[in-house]
mmCIF file of C-alpha atoms in Angstrom:
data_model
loop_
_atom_site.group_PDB
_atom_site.id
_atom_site.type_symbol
_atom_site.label_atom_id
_atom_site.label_comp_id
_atom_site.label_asym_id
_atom_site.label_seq_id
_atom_site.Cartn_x
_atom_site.Cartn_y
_atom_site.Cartn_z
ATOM 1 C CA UNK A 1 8.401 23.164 55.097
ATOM 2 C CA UNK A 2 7.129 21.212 58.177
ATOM 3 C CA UNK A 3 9.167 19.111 60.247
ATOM 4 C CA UNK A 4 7.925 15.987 58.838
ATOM 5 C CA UNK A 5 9.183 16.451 55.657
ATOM 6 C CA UNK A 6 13.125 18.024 57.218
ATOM 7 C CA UNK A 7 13.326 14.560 59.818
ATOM 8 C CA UNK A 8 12.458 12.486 56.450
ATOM 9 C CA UNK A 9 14.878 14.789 54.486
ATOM 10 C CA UNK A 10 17.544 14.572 57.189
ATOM 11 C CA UNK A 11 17.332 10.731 57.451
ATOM 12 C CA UNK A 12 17.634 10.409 53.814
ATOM 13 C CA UNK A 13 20.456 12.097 53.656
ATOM 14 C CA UNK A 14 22.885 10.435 56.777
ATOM 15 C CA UNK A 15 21.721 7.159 54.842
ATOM 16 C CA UNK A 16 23.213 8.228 51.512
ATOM 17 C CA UNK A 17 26.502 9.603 53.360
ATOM 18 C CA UNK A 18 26.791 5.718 54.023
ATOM 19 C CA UNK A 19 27.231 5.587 50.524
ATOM 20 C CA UNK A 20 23.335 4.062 49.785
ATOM 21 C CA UNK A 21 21.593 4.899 47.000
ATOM 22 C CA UNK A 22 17.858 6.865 48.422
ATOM 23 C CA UNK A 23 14.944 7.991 46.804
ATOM 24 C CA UNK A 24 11.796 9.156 48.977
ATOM 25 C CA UNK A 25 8.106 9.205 48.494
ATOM 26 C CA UNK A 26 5.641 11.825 49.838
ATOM 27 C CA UNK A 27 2.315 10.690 50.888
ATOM 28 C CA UNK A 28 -0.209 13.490 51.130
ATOM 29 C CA UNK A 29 -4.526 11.922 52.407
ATOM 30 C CA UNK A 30 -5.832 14.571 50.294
ATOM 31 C CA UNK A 31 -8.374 14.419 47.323
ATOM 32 C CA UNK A 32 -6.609 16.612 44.930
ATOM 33 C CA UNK A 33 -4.722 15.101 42.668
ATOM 34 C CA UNK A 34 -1.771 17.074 43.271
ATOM 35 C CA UNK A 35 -0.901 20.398 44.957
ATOM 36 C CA UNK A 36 -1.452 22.517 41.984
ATOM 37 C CA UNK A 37 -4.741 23.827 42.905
ATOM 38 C CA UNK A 38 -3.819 24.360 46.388
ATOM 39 C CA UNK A 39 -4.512 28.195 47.628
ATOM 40 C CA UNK A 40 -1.047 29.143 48.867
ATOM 41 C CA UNK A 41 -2.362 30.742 51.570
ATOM 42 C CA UNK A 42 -3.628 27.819 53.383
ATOM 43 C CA UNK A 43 -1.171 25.181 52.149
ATOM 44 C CA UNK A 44 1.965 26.487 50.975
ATOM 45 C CA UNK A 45 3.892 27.330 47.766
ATOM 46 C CA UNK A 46 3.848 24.766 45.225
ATOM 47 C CA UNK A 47 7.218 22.593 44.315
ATOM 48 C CA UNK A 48 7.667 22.566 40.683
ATOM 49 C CA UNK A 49 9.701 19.371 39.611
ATOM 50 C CA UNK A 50 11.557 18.446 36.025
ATOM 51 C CA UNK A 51 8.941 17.170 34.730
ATOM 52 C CA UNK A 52 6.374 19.214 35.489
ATOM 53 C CA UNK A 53 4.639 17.551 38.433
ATOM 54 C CA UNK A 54 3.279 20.124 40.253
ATOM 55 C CA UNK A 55 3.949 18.648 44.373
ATOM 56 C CA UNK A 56 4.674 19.618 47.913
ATOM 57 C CA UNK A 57 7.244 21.622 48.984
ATOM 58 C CA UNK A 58 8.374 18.281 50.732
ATOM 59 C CA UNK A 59 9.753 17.248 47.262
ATOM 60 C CA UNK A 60 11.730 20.029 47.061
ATOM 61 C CA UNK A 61 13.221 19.610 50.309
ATOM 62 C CA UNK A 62 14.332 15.839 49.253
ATOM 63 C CA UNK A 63 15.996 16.707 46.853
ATOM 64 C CA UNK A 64 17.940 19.517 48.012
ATOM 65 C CA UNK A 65 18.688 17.914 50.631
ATOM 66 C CA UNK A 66 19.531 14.829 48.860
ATOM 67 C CA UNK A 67 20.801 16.176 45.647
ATOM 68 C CA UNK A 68 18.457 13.713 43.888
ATOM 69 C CA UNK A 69 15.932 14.077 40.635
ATOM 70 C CA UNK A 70 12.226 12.704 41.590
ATOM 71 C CA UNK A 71 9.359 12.946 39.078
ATOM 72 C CA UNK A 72 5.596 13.642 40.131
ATOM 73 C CA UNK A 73 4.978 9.575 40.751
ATOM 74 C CA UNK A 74 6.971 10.515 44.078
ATOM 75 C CA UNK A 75 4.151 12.479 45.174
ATOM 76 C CA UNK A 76 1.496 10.402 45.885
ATOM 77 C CA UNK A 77 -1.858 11.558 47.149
ATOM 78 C CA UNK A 78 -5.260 9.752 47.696
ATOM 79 C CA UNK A 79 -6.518 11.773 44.496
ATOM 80 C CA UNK A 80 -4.064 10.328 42.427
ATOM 81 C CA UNK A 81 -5.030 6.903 43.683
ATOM 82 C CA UNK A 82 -8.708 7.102 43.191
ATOM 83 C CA UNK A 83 -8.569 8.436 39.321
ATOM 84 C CA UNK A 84 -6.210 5.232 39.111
ATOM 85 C CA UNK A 85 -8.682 3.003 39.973
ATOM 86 C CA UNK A 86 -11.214 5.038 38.503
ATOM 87 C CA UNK A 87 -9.711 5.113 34.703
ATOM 88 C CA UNK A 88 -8.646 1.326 35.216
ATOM 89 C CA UNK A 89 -12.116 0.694 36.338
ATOM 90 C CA UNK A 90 -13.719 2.087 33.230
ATOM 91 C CA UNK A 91 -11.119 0.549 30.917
ATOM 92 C CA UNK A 92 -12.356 -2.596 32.059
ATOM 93 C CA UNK A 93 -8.380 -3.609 32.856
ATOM 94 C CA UNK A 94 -8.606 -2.862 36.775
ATOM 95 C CA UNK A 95 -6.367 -6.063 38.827
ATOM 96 C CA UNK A 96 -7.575 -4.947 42.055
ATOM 97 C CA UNK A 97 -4.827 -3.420 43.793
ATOM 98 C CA UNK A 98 -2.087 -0.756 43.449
ATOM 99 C CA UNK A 99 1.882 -1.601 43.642
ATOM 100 C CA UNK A 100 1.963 2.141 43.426
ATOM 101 C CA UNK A 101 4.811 2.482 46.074
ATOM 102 C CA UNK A 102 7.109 -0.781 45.248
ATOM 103 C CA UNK A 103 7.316 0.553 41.311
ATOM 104 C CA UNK A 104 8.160 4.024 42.145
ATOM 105 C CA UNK A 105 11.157 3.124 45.028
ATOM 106 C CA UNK A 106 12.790 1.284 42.317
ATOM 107 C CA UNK A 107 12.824 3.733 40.205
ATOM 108 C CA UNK A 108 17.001 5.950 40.029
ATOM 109 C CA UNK A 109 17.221 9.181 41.231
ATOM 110 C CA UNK A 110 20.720 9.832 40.993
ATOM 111 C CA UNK A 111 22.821 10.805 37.675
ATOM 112 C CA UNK A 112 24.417 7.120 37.960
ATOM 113 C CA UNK A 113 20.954 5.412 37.443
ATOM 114 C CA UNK A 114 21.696 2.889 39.844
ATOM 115 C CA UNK A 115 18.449 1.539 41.263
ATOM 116 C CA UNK A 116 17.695 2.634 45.352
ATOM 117 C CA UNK A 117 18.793 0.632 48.133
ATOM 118 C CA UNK A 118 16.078 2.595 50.705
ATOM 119 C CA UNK A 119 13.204 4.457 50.160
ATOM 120 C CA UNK A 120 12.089 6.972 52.471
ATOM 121 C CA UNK A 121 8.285 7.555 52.374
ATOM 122 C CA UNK A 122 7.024 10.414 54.565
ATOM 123 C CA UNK A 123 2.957 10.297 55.358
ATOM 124 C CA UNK A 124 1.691 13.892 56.240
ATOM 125 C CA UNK A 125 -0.911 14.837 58.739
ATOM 126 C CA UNK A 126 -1.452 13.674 61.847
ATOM 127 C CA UNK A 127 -2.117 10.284 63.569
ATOM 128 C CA UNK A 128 -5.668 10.385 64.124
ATOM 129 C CA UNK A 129 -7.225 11.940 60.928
ATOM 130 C CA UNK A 130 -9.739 10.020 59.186
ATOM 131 C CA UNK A 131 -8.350 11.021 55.432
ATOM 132 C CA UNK A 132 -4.888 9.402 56.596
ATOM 133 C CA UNK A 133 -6.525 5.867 57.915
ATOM 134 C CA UNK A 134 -6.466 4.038 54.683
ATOM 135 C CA UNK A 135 -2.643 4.512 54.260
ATOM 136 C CA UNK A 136 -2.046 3.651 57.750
ATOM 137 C CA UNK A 137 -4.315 0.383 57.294
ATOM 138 C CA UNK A 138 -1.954 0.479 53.758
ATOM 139 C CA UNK A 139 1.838 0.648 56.199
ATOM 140 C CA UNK A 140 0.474 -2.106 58.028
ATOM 141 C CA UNK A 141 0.065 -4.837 55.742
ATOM 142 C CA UNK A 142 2.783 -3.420 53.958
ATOM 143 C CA UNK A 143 4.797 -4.158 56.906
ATOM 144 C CA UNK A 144 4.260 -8.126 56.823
ATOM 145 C CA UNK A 145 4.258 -8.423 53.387
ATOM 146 C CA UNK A 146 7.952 -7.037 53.257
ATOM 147 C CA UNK A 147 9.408 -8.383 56.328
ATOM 148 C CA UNK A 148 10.228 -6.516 59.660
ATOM 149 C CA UNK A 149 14.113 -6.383 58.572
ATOM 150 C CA UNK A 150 13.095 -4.819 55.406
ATOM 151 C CA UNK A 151 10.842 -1.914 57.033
ATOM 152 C CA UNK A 152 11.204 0.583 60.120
ATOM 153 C CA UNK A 153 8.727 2.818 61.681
ATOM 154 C CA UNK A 154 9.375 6.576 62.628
ATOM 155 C CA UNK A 155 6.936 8.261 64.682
ATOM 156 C CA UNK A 156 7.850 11.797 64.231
ATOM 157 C CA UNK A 157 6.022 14.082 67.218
ATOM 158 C CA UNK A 158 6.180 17.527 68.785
ATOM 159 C CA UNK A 159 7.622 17.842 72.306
ATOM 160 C CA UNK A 160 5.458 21.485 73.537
ATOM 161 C CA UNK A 161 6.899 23.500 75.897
ATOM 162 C CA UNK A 162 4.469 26.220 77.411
ATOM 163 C CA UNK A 163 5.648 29.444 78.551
ATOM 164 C CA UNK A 164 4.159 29.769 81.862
ATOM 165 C CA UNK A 165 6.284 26.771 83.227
ATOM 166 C CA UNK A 166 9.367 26.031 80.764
ATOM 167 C CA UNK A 167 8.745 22.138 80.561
ATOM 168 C CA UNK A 168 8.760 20.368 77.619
ATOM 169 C CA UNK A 169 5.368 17.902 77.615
ATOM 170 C CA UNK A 170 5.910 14.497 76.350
ATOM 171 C CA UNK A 171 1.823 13.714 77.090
ATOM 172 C CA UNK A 172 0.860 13.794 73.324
ATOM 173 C CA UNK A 173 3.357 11.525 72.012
ATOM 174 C CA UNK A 174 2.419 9.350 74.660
ATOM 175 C CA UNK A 175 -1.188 9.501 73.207
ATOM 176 C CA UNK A 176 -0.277 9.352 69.517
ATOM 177 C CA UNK A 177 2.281 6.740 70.012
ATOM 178 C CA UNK A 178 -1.108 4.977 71.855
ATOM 179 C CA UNK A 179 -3.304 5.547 68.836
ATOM 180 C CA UNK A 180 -0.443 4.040 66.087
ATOM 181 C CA UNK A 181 -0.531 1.201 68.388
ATOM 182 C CA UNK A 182 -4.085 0.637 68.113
ATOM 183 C CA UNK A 183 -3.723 0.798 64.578
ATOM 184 C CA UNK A 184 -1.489 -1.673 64.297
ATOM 185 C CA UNK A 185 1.913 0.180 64.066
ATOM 186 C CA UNK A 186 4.427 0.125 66.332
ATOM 187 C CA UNK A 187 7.160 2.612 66.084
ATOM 188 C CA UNK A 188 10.513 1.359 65.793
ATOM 189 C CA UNK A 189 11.843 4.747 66.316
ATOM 190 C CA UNK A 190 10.221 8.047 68.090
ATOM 191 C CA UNK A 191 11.675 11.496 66.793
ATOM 192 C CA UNK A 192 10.088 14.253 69.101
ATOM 193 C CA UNK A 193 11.093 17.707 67.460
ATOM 194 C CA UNK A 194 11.434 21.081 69.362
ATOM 195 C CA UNK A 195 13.612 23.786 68.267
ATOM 196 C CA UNK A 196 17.240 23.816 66.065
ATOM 197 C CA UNK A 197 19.159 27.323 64.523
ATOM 198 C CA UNK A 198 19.099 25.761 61.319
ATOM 199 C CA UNK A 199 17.024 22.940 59.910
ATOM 200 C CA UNK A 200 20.986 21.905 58.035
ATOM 201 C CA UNK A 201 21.789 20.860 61.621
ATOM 202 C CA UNK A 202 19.257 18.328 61.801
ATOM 203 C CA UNK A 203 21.478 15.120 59.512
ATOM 204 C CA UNK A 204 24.204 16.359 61.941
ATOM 205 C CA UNK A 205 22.011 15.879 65.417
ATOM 206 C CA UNK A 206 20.748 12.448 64.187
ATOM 207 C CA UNK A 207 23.818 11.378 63.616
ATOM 208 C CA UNK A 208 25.193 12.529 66.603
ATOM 209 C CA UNK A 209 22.474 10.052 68.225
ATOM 210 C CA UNK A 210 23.496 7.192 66.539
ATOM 211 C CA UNK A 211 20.707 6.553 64.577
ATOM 212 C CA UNK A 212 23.147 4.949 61.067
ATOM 213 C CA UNK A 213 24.018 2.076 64.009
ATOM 214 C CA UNK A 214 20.698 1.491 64.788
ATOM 215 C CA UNK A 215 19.340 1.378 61.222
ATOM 216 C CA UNK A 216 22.338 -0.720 60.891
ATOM 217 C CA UNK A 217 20.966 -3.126 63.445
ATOM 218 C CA UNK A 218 17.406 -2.791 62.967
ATOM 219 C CA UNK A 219 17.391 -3.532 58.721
ATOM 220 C CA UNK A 220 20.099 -5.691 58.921
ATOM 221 C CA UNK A 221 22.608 -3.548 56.251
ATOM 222 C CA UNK A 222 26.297 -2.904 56.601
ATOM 223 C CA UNK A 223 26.583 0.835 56.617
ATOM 224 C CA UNK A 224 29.969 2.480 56.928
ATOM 225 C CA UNK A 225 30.090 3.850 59.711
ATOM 226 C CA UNK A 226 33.486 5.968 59.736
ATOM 227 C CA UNK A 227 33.564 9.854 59.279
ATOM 228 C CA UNK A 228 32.334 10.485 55.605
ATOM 229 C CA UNK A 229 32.744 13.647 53.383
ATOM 230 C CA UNK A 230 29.185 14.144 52.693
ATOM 231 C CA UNK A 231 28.763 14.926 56.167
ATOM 232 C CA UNK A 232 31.706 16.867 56.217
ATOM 233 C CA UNK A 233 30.448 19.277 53.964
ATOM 234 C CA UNK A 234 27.339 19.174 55.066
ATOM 235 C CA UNK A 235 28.834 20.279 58.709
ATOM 236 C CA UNK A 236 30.257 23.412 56.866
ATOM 237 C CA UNK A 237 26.736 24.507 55.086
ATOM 238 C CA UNK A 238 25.144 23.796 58.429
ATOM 239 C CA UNK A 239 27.895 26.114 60.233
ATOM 240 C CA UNK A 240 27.739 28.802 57.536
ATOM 241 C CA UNK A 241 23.866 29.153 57.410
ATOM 242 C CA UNK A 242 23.368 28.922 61.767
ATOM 243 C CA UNK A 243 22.384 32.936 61.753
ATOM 244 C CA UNK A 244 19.049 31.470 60.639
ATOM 245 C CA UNK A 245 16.176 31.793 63.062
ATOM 246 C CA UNK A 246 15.295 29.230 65.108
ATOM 247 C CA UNK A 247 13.015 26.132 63.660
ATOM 248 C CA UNK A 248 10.595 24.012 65.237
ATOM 249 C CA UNK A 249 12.873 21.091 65.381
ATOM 250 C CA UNK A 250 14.777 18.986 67.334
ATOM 251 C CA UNK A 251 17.557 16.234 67.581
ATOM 252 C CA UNK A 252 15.699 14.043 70.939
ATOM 253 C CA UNK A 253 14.844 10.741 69.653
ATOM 254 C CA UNK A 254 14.400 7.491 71.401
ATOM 255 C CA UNK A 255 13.831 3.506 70.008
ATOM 256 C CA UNK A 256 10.471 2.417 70.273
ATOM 257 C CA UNK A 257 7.449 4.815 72.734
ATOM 258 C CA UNK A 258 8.477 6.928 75.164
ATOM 259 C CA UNK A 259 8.499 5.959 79.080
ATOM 260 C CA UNK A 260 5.066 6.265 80.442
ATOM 261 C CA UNK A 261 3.195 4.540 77.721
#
């Protein structure tokens, strides 16, 4: 489970301890059509959902972490996409675009069937590869078409720290952060992950760092803000389980690039 997919988990789930209803999407630039066919070896175990879907372990981590029922429509990949057009192509029915992404966040995950106030959508890889460009070209136009208060940008990025001098190197999210911006996406919000005990402390850390205010602020919600039992619990799971080795995460984030770019 890569840290993508735990910093999209982890921001899921402070958002429904506000009491918001979340559902997430996973975005994955490859051709298959879903992870099915995958060799384990090279990409992981497969995530079987309720239905069937065959998906990323990603989806599995949503909804463990937040206690949520997706279907295989949550797992979008640019496979799936093409035999879209494709079939609609050959039916002779095909509009021209895809509102792949609005119909699915609309769609209830929880047992109340209430429809989702946010939708987390998590695009893997890295900033940079040519199989992701059409979905960043996709994030933003989708950005103007729903309104800045309506969509934020997290630039998730790992902080190295070499052995031979003990300092953590902030150069290549300086350079990604550079290449988003040349794309035509700004971060709102830079995550830069290093290491936790347990990937259950992650909700906690964000929190600690204020990020429910700033979502607060930056997409224009009222979130309740005082101490919540979700998180409450969740600070006793993360407690009970911190024997766990360490993970490649961590809880330093900062609004917008980091100083120096």
């Amino acid at each position: 489970m890569g840290a993508l997919g735990i910093i999209a988990s982890s921001v899921g789930t402070i958002l429904k301890s506000c009491g918001l209803h979340v559902t997430a999407i996973k975005i994955d630039p490859y051709i298959n059509i879903d992870a099915g066919t995958f060799s384990p070896y090279e990409h992981g175990e497969v995530f079987v959902l309720d239905d069937g879907g065959e998906v990323d372990l990603d989806l599995g981590n949503y909804e463990r972490f937040l206690d949520i029922r997706l279907t295989r429509d949550n797992n979008l990949t640019t496979g799936k996409i093409y035999q879209s057009v494709i079939n609609k192509e050959r039916r002779g029915d095909y509009l021209g675009k895809t509102e792949w992404v609005l119909k699915q966040a609309r769609v209830p995950v929880d047992d109340d069937d209430v429809e989702p106030q946010v939708c987390v959508i998590e695009l893997g890889g890295t900033v940079g590869d040519i199989e992701s460009m059409p979905f960043i070209e996709a994030f933003r136009q989708f950005q103007f078409k729903v309104k800045r208060e309506n969509f934020c940008n997290i630039h998730v990025s790992l902080i190295p720290q070499p052995s031979a001098t003990g300092e953590q190197k902030t150069k290549p999210t300086q350079n990604s952060v550079r290449e988003l911006r040349g794309l035509g996406l700004s971060p709102d919000l830079v995550i830069c992950v290093h290491d936790v005990s347990s990937i259950y402390k992650v909700p906690l850390l964000l929190e600690d760092q204020g990020v429910v205010g700033y979502f607060s602020r930056r997409l224009e919600m009222h979130i309740e803000t005082r101490p919540r039992k979700m998180l409450t619990k969740w600070k006793e799971m993360s407690d009970r389980s911190d024997w766990t080795p360490a993970c490649p995460l961590d809880h330093r984030l900062s609004p917008g690039p980091p100083c120096g770019t």
